[in-house]
């Protein structure tokens, strides 16, 4: 490391800024008090123990996990061939098609939510359920899964696939024996990111869920009750820890075995 | 994250045109074939719902009945003039229904402020990462990205815990004896919303800026120094213009989603900090006027779209300048 202490100090302050507020949740979740206030009263895990006795939390958790698992698989399965088309084929209209698939990034989620609400309720007459939430989540996840897969497919040489074809492999054979294993770290990380995005997504779930809650929707319903603050802090901390572990896992898997010249390609 | 910004930027650049020979056509068919599941999904779950939203915005709702005759009434309502004057932040609105106009302007201002704050905060961090960190870069990058992937809802809620009446800052300052009573101005205002928005997005934006800095050819910087440029001049004439396109596209990825943000104003905004997203939600639920809500959300998207075009023109301008600098 060269150069001024100024930058280093700034970097440390920056990290403190992005982590500081979020770390208040685990801090107060183990504080032996019903309020999130200083001075700290003492260490306790009772707020965590209370969580396991609450059926609504466990049900919401189950719903979220089921949605996130289904969504991440579907988004990745759909994004994979699209990523191959983006990286391995040249054709007119590719850029607009790609732009179309990246669109969910720039449509505010509330607009996406009300648009889905309108078509589901007013045009199709389908009742809201976890299925409608899942449909919205697949589209939210798609740009992220696609980007991860595209960057992974660009990370290795396409001439390997050409060689495989020249040696007489059928396209599907080339895919399963060459592309798939080489892209596997990207696929796993796409699955994990899709899972996290869906698991943490709130706005679309809030608008499109029927009688059943996802975990963020349940959490939101509890935020307004001061009485349930300790439980909310404990539940929130668990969610934060789980997402952090999954993200770090996704990044570590994606980094394995790739030496890329692409800066920032992590 | 960086791939996301990269792919989004690439989508905006169109590829070369190809002659329509059979091999090319086969390739195009295969390409579209591979993309078709994703494209179909996007049409079914994004394009058709947006089309339905547009159709609905031309209908009207009164009570529980939906009138399906085509009309511009909802759009007219947003701009219909009136003799009554409404003052807001020194601006005078002569509108019969000024709420949407005020909320859209307010949302744009808050979102722009948050975007500028995010860029100003993230740029030095990205610069540090690109030019000063030589070991453990990957660890730094993961450390900077992780917060973005954790629950948005919880990151916003954490500010309520920090700034609240009984929050960490107030109770902390009181237990230290610095203040006697909680400071009430911390939470439930536009500033709290803007800070929270900036905090939520800043970790998303360091990496795209970092990539645009990292891609700068170092020999150009050396040449500038050899030719006698000072550090500051070198930054202003080479580093800044060359990193501007990446920085502006990063800014877009913050600005666009934050204008319509719903969670942040709901949780930390209070009555004074509401944004346009809250109005859309109310029109669709409590006020039971979905067609008007549809019109408001579409107008919001159109305005954002127009502003993005201005941003993109800026990118073009910076690209030209960068080329001239190179």
mmCIF file with all atom_site columns, N, CA and C in Angstrom, chain A residues 69-131:
data_model
loop_
_atom_site.group_PDB
_atom_site.id
_atom_site.type_symbol
_atom_site.label_atom_id
_atom_site.label_alt_id
_atom_site.label_comp_id
_atom_site.label_asym_id
_atom_site.label_entity_id
_atom_site.label_seq_id
_atom_site.pdbx_PDB_ins_code
_atom_site.Cartn_x
_atom_site.Cartn_y
_atom_site.Cartn_z
_atom_site.occupancy
_atom_site.B_iso_or_equiv
_atom_site.pdbx_formal_charge
_atom_site.auth_seq_id
_atom_site.auth_comp_id
_atom_site.auth_asym_id
_atom_site.auth_atom_id
_atom_site.pdbx_PDB_model_num
ATOM 1   N N  . UNK A 1 69  ? -36.087 -20.763 -3.508  1.00 0.00 ? 69  UNK A N  1
ATOM 2   C CA . UNK A 1 69  ? -35.462 -21.925 -4.145  1.00 0.00 ? 69  UNK A CA 1
ATOM 3   C C  . UNK A 1 69  ? -36.012 -22.093 -5.565  1.00 0.00 ? 69  UNK A C  1
ATOM 4   N N  . UNK A 1 70  ? -37.327 -22.058 -5.701  1.00 0.00 ? 70  UNK A N  1
ATOM 5   C CA . UNK A 1 70  ? -37.929 -22.217 -7.020  1.00 0.00 ? 70  UNK A CA 1
ATOM 6   C C  . UNK A 1 70  ? -37.509 -21.114 -7.966  1.00 0.00 ? 70  UNK A C  1
ATOM 7   N N  . UNK A 1 71  ? -37.543 -19.874 -7.458  1.00 0.00 ? 71  UNK A N  1
ATOM 8   C CA . UNK A 1 71  ? -37.216 -18.721 -8.293  1.00 0.00 ? 71  UNK A CA 1
ATOM 9   C C  . UNK A 1 71  ? -35.774 -18.781 -8.772  1.00 0.00 ? 71  UNK A C  1
ATOM 10  N N  . UNK A 1 72  ? -34.847 -19.120 -7.872  1.00 0.00 ? 72  UNK A N  1
ATOM 11  C CA . UNK A 1 72  ? -33.439 -19.093 -8.271  1.00 0.00 ? 72  UNK A CA 1
ATOM 12  C C  . UNK A 1 72  ? -33.189 -20.171 -9.325  1.00 0.00 ? 72  UNK A C  1
ATOM 13  N N  . UNK A 1 73  ? -33.821 -21.336 -9.181  1.00 0.00 ? 73  UNK A N  1
ATOM 14  C CA . UNK A 1 73  ? -33.626 -22.388 -10.181 1.00 0.00 ? 73  UNK A CA 1
ATOM 15  C C  . UNK A 1 73  ? -34.213 -21.948 -11.525 1.00 0.00 ? 73  UNK A C  1
ATOM 16  N N  . UNK A 1 74  ? -35.451 -21.459 -11.508 1.00 0.00 ? 74  UNK A N  1
ATOM 17  C CA . UNK A 1 74  ? -36.083 -21.075 -12.767 1.00 0.00 ? 74  UNK A CA 1
ATOM 18  C C  . UNK A 1 74  ? -35.315 -19.941 -13.453 1.00 0.00 ? 74  UNK A C  1
ATOM 19  N N  . UNK A 1 75  ? -34.942 -18.911 -12.681 1.00 0.00 ? 75  UNK A N  1
ATOM 20  C CA . UNK A 1 75  ? -34.229 -17.773 -13.270 1.00 0.00 ? 75  UNK A CA 1
ATOM 21  C C  . UNK A 1 75  ? -32.905 -18.226 -13.875 1.00 0.00 ? 75  UNK A C  1
ATOM 22  N N  . UNK A 1 76  ? -32.196 -19.127 -13.191 1.00 0.00 ? 76  UNK A N  1
ATOM 23  C CA . UNK A 1 76  ? -30.901 -19.585 -13.699 1.00 0.00 ? 76  UNK A CA 1
ATOM 24  C C  . UNK A 1 76  ? -31.087 -20.452 -14.946 1.00 0.00 ? 76  UNK A C  1
ATOM 25  N N  . UNK A 1 77  ? -32.084 -21.331 -14.917 1.00 0.00 ? 77  UNK A N  1
ATOM 26  C CA . UNK A 1 77  ? -32.327 -22.210 -16.068 1.00 0.00 ? 77  UNK A CA 1
ATOM 27  C C  . UNK A 1 77  ? -32.676 -21.385 -17.311 1.00 0.00 ? 77  UNK A C  1
ATOM 28  N N  . UNK A 1 78  ? -33.428 -20.316 -17.109 1.00 0.00 ? 78  UNK A N  1
ATOM 29  C CA . UNK A 1 78  ? -33.831 -19.475 -18.230 1.00 0.00 ? 78  UNK A CA 1
ATOM 30  C C  . UNK A 1 78  ? -32.680 -18.567 -18.664 1.00 0.00 ? 78  UNK A C  1
ATOM 31  N N  . UNK A 1 79  ? -31.877 -18.122 -17.701 1.00 0.00 ? 79  UNK A N  1
ATOM 32  C CA . UNK A 1 79  ? -30.797 -17.174 -18.005 1.00 0.00 ? 79  UNK A CA 1
ATOM 33  C C  . UNK A 1 79  ? -29.624 -17.852 -18.700 1.00 0.00 ? 79  UNK A C  1
ATOM 34  N N  . UNK A 1 80  ? -29.416 -19.153 -18.417 1.00 0.00 ? 80  UNK A N  1
ATOM 35  C CA . UNK A 1 80  ? -28.234 -19.840 -18.960 1.00 0.00 ? 80  UNK A CA 1
ATOM 36  C C  . UNK A 1 80  ? -28.218 -19.865 -20.497 1.00 0.00 ? 80  UNK A C  1
ATOM 37  N N  . UNK A 1 81  ? -29.286 -20.362 -21.157 1.00 0.00 ? 81  UNK A N  1
ATOM 38  C CA . UNK A 1 81  ? -29.246 -20.318 -22.632 1.00 0.00 ? 81  UNK A CA 1
ATOM 39  C C  . UNK A 1 81  ? -29.161 -18.883 -23.159 1.00 0.00 ? 81  UNK A C  1
ATOM 40  N N  . UNK A 1 82  ? -29.824 -17.959 -22.477 1.00 0.00 ? 82  UNK A N  1
ATOM 41  C CA . UNK A 1 82  ? -29.747 -16.564 -22.919 1.00 0.00 ? 82  UNK A CA 1
ATOM 42  C C  . UNK A 1 82  ? -28.316 -16.056 -22.821 1.00 0.00 ? 82  UNK A C  1
ATOM 43  N N  . UNK A 1 83  ? -27.615 -16.451 -21.763 1.00 0.00 ? 83  UNK A N  1
ATOM 44  C CA . UNK A 1 83  ? -26.221 -16.009 -21.594 1.00 0.00 ? 83  UNK A CA 1
ATOM 45  C C  . UNK A 1 83  ? -25.344 -16.604 -22.693 1.00 0.00 ? 83  UNK A C  1
ATOM 46  N N  . UNK A 1 84  ? -25.636 -17.846 -23.071 1.00 0.00 ? 84  UNK A N  1
ATOM 47  C CA . UNK A 1 84  ? -24.875 -18.456 -24.182 1.00 0.00 ? 84  UNK A CA 1
ATOM 48  C C  . UNK A 1 84  ? -25.126 -17.668 -25.466 1.00 0.00 ? 84  UNK A C  1
ATOM 49  N N  . UNK A 1 85  ? -26.398 -17.322 -25.706 1.00 0.00 ? 85  UNK A N  1
ATOM 50  C CA . UNK A 1 85  ? -26.716 -16.545 -26.907 1.00 0.00 ? 85  UNK A CA 1
ATOM 51  C C  . UNK A 1 85  ? -25.977 -15.211 -26.894 1.00 0.00 ? 85  UNK A C  1
ATOM 52  N N  . UNK A 1 86  ? -25.900 -14.583 -25.725 1.00 0.00 ? 86  UNK A N  1
ATOM 53  C CA . UNK A 1 86  ? -25.253 -13.266 -25.631 1.00 0.00 ? 86  UNK A CA 1
ATOM 54  C C  . UNK A 1 86  ? -23.763 -13.373 -25.896 1.00 0.00 ? 86  UNK A C  1
ATOM 55  N N  . UNK A 1 87  ? -23.130 -14.428 -25.371 1.00 0.00 ? 87  UNK A N  1
ATOM 56  C CA . UNK A 1 87  ? -21.672 -14.488 -25.454 1.00 0.00 ? 87  UNK A CA 1
ATOM 57  C C  . UNK A 1 87  ? -21.162 -15.234 -26.673 1.00 0.00 ? 87  UNK A C  1
ATOM 58  N N  . UNK A 1 88  ? -21.961 -16.160 -27.243 1.00 0.00 ? 88  UNK A N  1
ATOM 59  C CA . UNK A 1 88  ? -21.416 -17.037 -28.286 1.00 0.00 ? 88  UNK A CA 1
ATOM 60  C C  . UNK A 1 88  ? -22.017 -16.804 -29.668 1.00 0.00 ? 88  UNK A C  1
ATOM 61  N N  . UNK A 1 89  ? -23.062 -16.005 -29.751 1.00 0.00 ? 89  UNK A N  1
ATOM 62  C CA . UNK A 1 89  ? -23.715 -15.829 -31.054 1.00 0.00 ? 89  UNK A CA 1
ATOM 63  C C  . UNK A 1 89  ? -23.700 -14.357 -31.438 1.00 0.00 ? 89  UNK A C  1
ATOM 64  N N  . UNK A 1 90  ? -23.598 -14.124 -32.741 1.00 0.00 ? 90  UNK A N  1
ATOM 65  C CA . UNK A 1 90  ? -23.689 -12.760 -33.247 1.00 0.00 ? 90  UNK A CA 1
ATOM 66  C C  . UNK A 1 90  ? -24.917 -12.655 -34.120 1.00 0.00 ? 90  UNK A C  1
ATOM 67  N N  . UNK A 1 91  ? -25.820 -11.786 -33.766 1.00 0.00 ? 91  UNK A N  1
ATOM 68  C CA . UNK A 1 91  ? -26.997 -11.623 -34.615 1.00 0.00 ? 91  UNK A CA 1
ATOM 69  C C  . UNK A 1 91  ? -27.596 -10.241 -34.397 1.00 0.00 ? 91  UNK A C  1
ATOM 70  N N  . UNK A 1 92  ? -28.324 -9.789  -35.420 1.00 0.00 ? 92  UNK A N  1
ATOM 71  C CA . UNK A 1 92  ? -28.934 -8.466  -35.355 1.00 0.00 ? 92  UNK A CA 1
ATOM 72  C C  . UNK A 1 92  ? -30.004 -8.467  -34.262 1.00 0.00 ? 92  UNK A C  1
ATOM 73  N N  . UNK A 1 93  ? -30.103 -7.380  -33.549 1.00 0.00 ? 93  UNK A N  1
ATOM 74  C CA . UNK A 1 93  ? -31.136 -7.273  -32.522 1.00 0.00 ? 93  UNK A CA 1
ATOM 75  C C  . UNK A 1 93  ? -30.716 -7.856  -31.192 1.00 0.00 ? 93  UNK A C  1
ATOM 76  N N  . UNK A 1 94  ? -29.454 -8.279  -31.080 1.00 0.00 ? 94  UNK A N  1
ATOM 77  C CA . UNK A 1 94  ? -29.011 -8.862  -29.806 1.00 0.00 ? 94  UNK A CA 1
ATOM 78  C C  . UNK A 1 94  ? -28.983 -7.816  -28.702 1.00 0.00 ? 94  UNK A C  1
ATOM 79  N N  . UNK A 1 95  ? -28.429 -6.640  -29.038 1.00 0.00 ? 95  UNK A N  1
ATOM 80  C CA . UNK A 1 95  ? -28.321 -5.601  -28.009 1.00 0.00 ? 95  UNK A CA 1
ATOM 81  C C  . UNK A 1 95  ? -29.692 -5.166  -27.473 1.00 0.00 ? 95  UNK A C  1
ATOM 82  N N  . UNK A 1 96  ? -30.679 -4.900  -28.361 1.00 0.00 ? 96  UNK A N  1
ATOM 83  C CA . UNK A 1 96  ? -32.003 -4.561  -27.813 1.00 0.00 ? 96  UNK A CA 1
ATOM 84  C C  . UNK A 1 96  ? -32.608 -5.697  -26.987 1.00 0.00 ? 96  UNK A C  1
ATOM 85  N N  . UNK A 1 97  ? -32.411 -6.957  -27.439 1.00 0.00 ? 97  UNK A N  1
ATOM 86  C CA . UNK A 1 97  ? -32.962 -8.079  -26.669 1.00 0.00 ? 97  UNK A CA 1
ATOM 87  C C  . UNK A 1 97  ? -32.327 -8.124  -25.282 1.00 0.00 ? 97  UNK A C  1
ATOM 88  N N  . UNK A 1 98  ? -31.001 -7.905  -25.241 1.00 0.00 ? 98  UNK A N  1
ATOM 89  C CA . UNK A 1 98  ? -30.307 -7.898  -23.952 1.00 0.00 ? 98  UNK A CA 1
ATOM 90  C C  . UNK A 1 98  ? -30.816 -6.748  -23.084 1.00 0.00 ? 98  UNK A C  1
ATOM 91  N N  . UNK A 1 99  ? -30.996 -5.583  -23.721 1.00 0.00 ? 99  UNK A N  1
ATOM 92  C CA . UNK A 1 99  ? -31.497 -4.427  -22.973 1.00 0.00 ? 99  UNK A CA 1
ATOM 93  C C  . UNK A 1 99  ? -32.868 -4.736  -22.376 1.00 0.00 ? 99  UNK A C  1
ATOM 94  N N  . UNK A 1 100 ? -33.697 -5.427  -23.157 1.00 0.00 ? 100 UNK A N  1
ATOM 95  C CA . UNK A 1 100 ? -35.025 -5.800  -22.685 1.00 0.00 ? 100 UNK A CA 1
ATOM 96  C C  . UNK A 1 100 ? -34.934 -6.694  -21.444 1.00 0.00 ? 100 UNK A C  1
ATOM 97  N N  . UNK A 1 101 ? -33.978 -7.631  -21.485 1.00 0.00 ? 101 UNK A N  1
ATOM 98  C CA . UNK A 1 101 ? -33.848 -8.540  -20.345 1.00 0.00 ? 101 UNK A CA 1
ATOM 99  C C  . UNK A 1 101 ? -33.259 -7.840  -19.115 1.00 0.00 ? 101 UNK A C  1
ATOM 100 N N  . UNK A 1 102 ? -32.522 -6.735  -19.340 1.00 0.00 ? 102 UNK A N  1
ATOM 101 C CA . UNK A 1 102 ? -31.953 -6.006  -18.199 1.00 0.00 ? 102 UNK A CA 1
ATOM 102 C C  . UNK A 1 102 ? -32.950 -4.976  -17.645 1.00 0.00 ? 102 UNK A C  1
ATOM 103 N N  . UNK A 1 103 ? -34.092 -4.841  -18.310 1.00 0.00 ? 103 UNK A N  1
ATOM 104 C CA . UNK A 1 103 ? -35.073 -3.820  -17.951 1.00 0.00 ? 103 UNK A CA 1
ATOM 105 C C  . UNK A 1 103 ? -35.510 -3.836  -16.477 1.00 0.00 ? 103 UNK A C  1
ATOM 106 N N  . UNK A 1 104 ? -35.709 -5.021  -15.869 1.00 0.00 ? 104 UNK A N  1
ATOM 107 C CA . UNK A 1 104 ? -36.171 -5.004  -14.474 1.00 0.00 ? 104 UNK A CA 1
ATOM 108 C C  . UNK A 1 104 ? -35.253 -4.217  -13.537 1.00 0.00 ? 104 UNK A C  1
ATOM 109 N N  . UNK A 1 105 ? -33.979 -4.055  -13.943 1.00 0.00 ? 105 UNK A N  1
ATOM 110 C CA . UNK A 1 105 ? -33.051 -3.283  -13.114 1.00 0.00 ? 105 UNK A CA 1
ATOM 111 C C  . UNK A 1 105 ? -33.500 -1.833  -12.990 1.00 0.00 ? 105 UNK A C  1
ATOM 112 N N  . UNK A 1 106 ? -34.118 -1.304  -14.039 1.00 0.00 ? 106 UNK A N  1
ATOM 113 C CA . UNK A 1 106 ? -34.413 0.122   -14.056 1.00 0.00 ? 106 UNK A CA 1
ATOM 114 C C  . UNK A 1 106 ? -35.902 0.434   -13.943 1.00 0.00 ? 106 UNK A C  1
ATOM 115 N N  . UNK A 1 107 ? -36.735 -0.596  -13.830 1.00 0.00 ? 107 UNK A N  1
ATOM 116 C CA . UNK A 1 107 ? -38.143 -0.315  -13.553 1.00 0.00 ? 107 UNK A CA 1
ATOM 117 C C  . UNK A 1 107 ? -38.312 -0.349  -12.036 1.00 0.00 ? 107 UNK A C  1
ATOM 118 N N  . UNK A 1 108 ? -38.774 0.770   -11.444 1.00 0.00 ? 108 UNK A N  1
ATOM 119 C CA . UNK A 1 108 ? -38.925 0.768   -9.984  1.00 0.00 ? 108 UNK A CA 1
ATOM 120 C C  . UNK A 1 108 ? -39.801 -0.406  -9.550  1.00 0.00 ? 108 UNK A C  1
ATOM 121 N N  . UNK A 1 109 ? -39.433 -1.058  -8.443  1.00 0.00 ? 109 UNK A N  1
ATOM 122 C CA . UNK A 1 109 ? -40.162 -2.290  -8.110  1.00 0.00 ? 109 UNK A CA 1
ATOM 123 C C  . UNK A 1 109 ? -41.622 -2.015  -7.792  1.00 0.00 ? 109 UNK A C  1
ATOM 124 N N  . UNK A 1 110 ? -41.950 -0.788  -7.362  1.00 0.00 ? 110 UNK A N  1
ATOM 125 C CA . UNK A 1 110 ? -43.356 -0.530  -7.081  1.00 0.00 ? 110 UNK A CA 1
ATOM 126 C C  . UNK A 1 110 ? -44.167 -0.518  -8.376  1.00 0.00 ? 110 UNK A C  1
ATOM 127 N N  . UNK A 1 111 ? -43.563 -0.046  -9.465  1.00 0.00 ? 111 UNK A N  1
ATOM 128 C CA . UNK A 1 111 ? -44.268 -0.058  -10.755 1.00 0.00 ? 111 UNK A CA 1
ATOM 129 C C  . UNK A 1 111 ? -44.458 -1.493  -11.228 1.00 0.00 ? 111 UNK A C  1
ATOM 130 N N  . UNK A 1 112 ? -43.389 -2.290  -11.099 1.00 0.00 ? 112 UNK A N  1
ATOM 131 C CA . UNK A 1 112 ? -43.513 -3.693  -11.466 1.00 0.00 ? 112 UNK A CA 1
ATOM 132 C C  . UNK A 1 112 ? -44.597 -4.364  -10.632 1.00 0.00 ? 112 UNK A C  1
ATOM 133 N N  . UNK A 1 113 ? -44.625 -4.040  -9.346  1.00 0.00 ? 113 UNK A N  1
ATOM 134 C CA . UNK A 1 113 ? -45.594 -4.663  -8.446  1.00 0.00 ? 113 UNK A CA 1
ATOM 135 C C  . UNK A 1 113 ? -47.025 -4.293  -8.833  1.00 0.00 ? 113 UNK A C  1
ATOM 136 N N  . UNK A 1 114 ? -47.298 -3.002  -9.051  1.00 0.00 ? 114 UNK A N  1
ATOM 137 C CA . UNK A 1 114 ? -48.684 -2.636  -9.370  1.00 0.00 ? 114 UNK A CA 1
ATOM 138 C C  . UNK A 1 114 ? -49.074 -3.128  -10.759 1.00 0.00 ? 114 UNK A C  1
ATOM 139 N N  . UNK A 1 115 ? -48.110 -3.163  -11.696 1.00 0.00 ? 115 UNK A N  1
ATOM 140 C CA . UNK A 1 115 ? -48.427 -3.671  -13.036 1.00 0.00 ? 115 UNK A CA 1
ATOM 141 C C  . UNK A 1 115 ? -48.839 -5.137  -12.962 1.00 0.00 ? 115 UNK A C  1
ATOM 142 N N  . UNK A 1 116 ? -48.088 -5.917  -12.183 1.00 0.00 ? 116 UNK A N  1
ATOM 143 C CA . UNK A 1 116 ? -48.455 -7.324  -12.019 1.00 0.00 ? 116 UNK A CA 1
ATOM 144 C C  . UNK A 1 116 ? -49.783 -7.459  -11.298 1.00 0.00 ? 116 UNK A C  1
ATOM 145 N N  . UNK A 1 117 ? -49.991 -6.602  -10.314 1.00 0.00 ? 117 UNK A N  1
ATOM 146 C CA . UNK A 1 117 ? -51.248 -6.621  -9.559  1.00 0.00 ? 117 UNK A CA 1
ATOM 147 C C  . UNK A 1 117 ? -52.425 -6.390  -10.496 1.00 0.00 ? 117 UNK A C  1
ATOM 148 N N  . UNK A 1 118 ? -52.267 -5.413  -11.399 1.00 0.00 ? 118 UNK A N  1
ATOM 149 C CA . UNK A 1 118 ? -53.345 -5.073  -12.331 1.00 0.00 ? 118 UNK A CA 1
ATOM 150 C C  . UNK A 1 118 ? -53.651 -6.250  -13.248 1.00 0.00 ? 118 UNK A C  1
ATOM 151 N N  . UNK A 1 119 ? -52.611 -6.826  -13.862 1.00 0.00 ? 119 UNK A N  1
ATOM 152 C CA . UNK A 1 119 ? -52.892 -7.889  -14.843 1.00 0.00 ? 119 UNK A CA 1
ATOM 153 C C  . UNK A 1 119 ? -53.435 -9.137  -14.152 1.00 0.00 ? 119 UNK A C  1
ATOM 154 N N  . UNK A 1 120 ? -52.906 -9.435  -12.972 1.00 0.00 ? 120 UNK A N  1
ATOM 155 C CA . UNK A 1 120 ? -53.332 -10.645 -12.265 1.00 0.00 ? 120 UNK A CA 1
ATOM 156 C C  . UNK A 1 120 ? -54.775 -10.518 -11.784 1.00 0.00 ? 120 UNK A C  1
ATOM 157 N N  . UNK A 1 121 ? -55.105 -9.392  -11.170 1.00 0.00 ? 121 UNK A N  1
ATOM 158 C CA . UNK A 1 121 ? -56.435 -9.252  -10.579 1.00 0.00 ? 121 UNK A CA 1
ATOM 159 C C  . UNK A 1 121 ? -57.485 -8.802  -11.587 1.00 0.00 ? 121 UNK A C  1
ATOM 160 N N  . UNK A 1 122 ? -57.145 -7.807  -12.418 1.00 0.00 ? 122 UNK A N  1
ATOM 161 C CA . UNK A 1 122 ? -58.186 -7.181  -13.236 1.00 0.00 ? 122 UNK A CA 1
ATOM 162 C C  . UNK A 1 122 ? -58.316 -7.790  -14.611 1.00 0.00 ? 122 UNK A C  1
ATOM 163 N N  . UNK A 1 123 ? -57.229 -8.318  -15.152 1.00 0.00 ? 123 UNK A N  1
ATOM 164 C CA . UNK A 1 123 ? -57.300 -8.839  -16.513 1.00 0.00 ? 123 UNK A CA 1
ATOM 165 C C  . UNK A 1 123 ? -57.418 -10.354 -16.534 1.00 0.00 ? 123 UNK A C  1
ATOM 166 N N  . UNK A 1 124 ? -56.730 -11.031 -15.618 1.00 0.00 ? 124 UNK A N  1
ATOM 167 C CA . UNK A 1 124 ? -56.758 -12.487 -15.634 1.00 0.00 ? 124 UNK A CA 1
ATOM 168 C C  . UNK A 1 124 ? -57.684 -13.046 -14.562 1.00 0.00 ? 124 UNK A C  1
ATOM 169 N N  . UNK A 1 125 ? -57.948 -12.261 -13.532 1.00 0.00 ? 125 UNK A N  1
ATOM 170 C CA . UNK A 1 125 ? -58.823 -12.729 -12.468 1.00 0.00 ? 125 UNK A CA 1
ATOM 171 C C  . UNK A 1 125 ? -58.264 -13.885 -11.657 1.00 0.00 ? 125 UNK A C  1
ATOM 172 N N  . UNK A 1 126 ? -56.931 -13.949 -11.558 1.00 0.00 ? 126 UNK A N  1
ATOM 173 C CA . UNK A 1 126 ? -56.297 -14.994 -10.745 1.00 0.00 ? 126 UNK A CA 1
ATOM 174 C C  . UNK A 1 126 ? -56.166 -14.467 -9.305  1.00 0.00 ? 126 UNK A C  1
ATOM 175 N N  . UNK A 1 127 ? -56.494 -15.267 -8.292  1.00 0.00 ? 127 UNK A N  1
ATOM 176 C CA . UNK A 1 127 ? -56.289 -14.776 -6.920  1.00 0.00 ? 127 UNK A CA 1
ATOM 177 C C  . UNK A 1 127 ? -54.803 -14.673 -6.586  1.00 0.00 ? 127 UNK A C  1
ATOM 178 N N  . UNK A 1 128 ? -54.475 -13.723 -5.721  1.00 0.00 ? 128 UNK A N  1
ATOM 179 C CA . UNK A 1 128 ? -53.078 -13.551 -5.315  1.00 0.00 ? 128 UNK A CA 1
ATOM 180 C C  . UNK A 1 128 ? -52.639 -14.721 -4.444  1.00 0.00 ? 128 UNK A C  1
ATOM 181 N N  . UNK A 1 129 ? -51.394 -15.112 -4.617  1.00 0.00 ? 129 UNK A N  1
ATOM 182 C CA . UNK A 1 129 ? -50.863 -16.213 -3.813  1.00 0.00 ? 129 UNK A CA 1
ATOM 183 C C  . UNK A 1 129 ? -49.350 -16.134 -3.839  1.00 0.00 ? 129 UNK A C  1
ATOM 184 N N  . UNK A 1 130 ? -48.710 -17.130 -3.258  1.00 0.00 ? 130 UNK A N  1
ATOM 185 C CA . UNK A 1 130 ? -47.252 -17.168 -3.312  1.00 0.00 ? 130 UNK A CA 1
ATOM 186 C C  . UNK A 1 130 ? -46.765 -17.354 -4.752  1.00 0.00 ? 130 UNK A C  1
ATOM 187 N N  . UNK A 1 131 ? -47.617 -17.929 -5.609  1.00 0.00 ? 131 UNK A N  1
ATOM 188 C CA . UNK A 1 131 ? -47.234 -18.117 -7.010  1.00 0.00 ? 131 UNK A CA 1
ATOM 189 C C  . UNK A 1 131 ? -47.054 -16.766 -7.706  1.00 0.00 ? 131 UNK A C  1
#
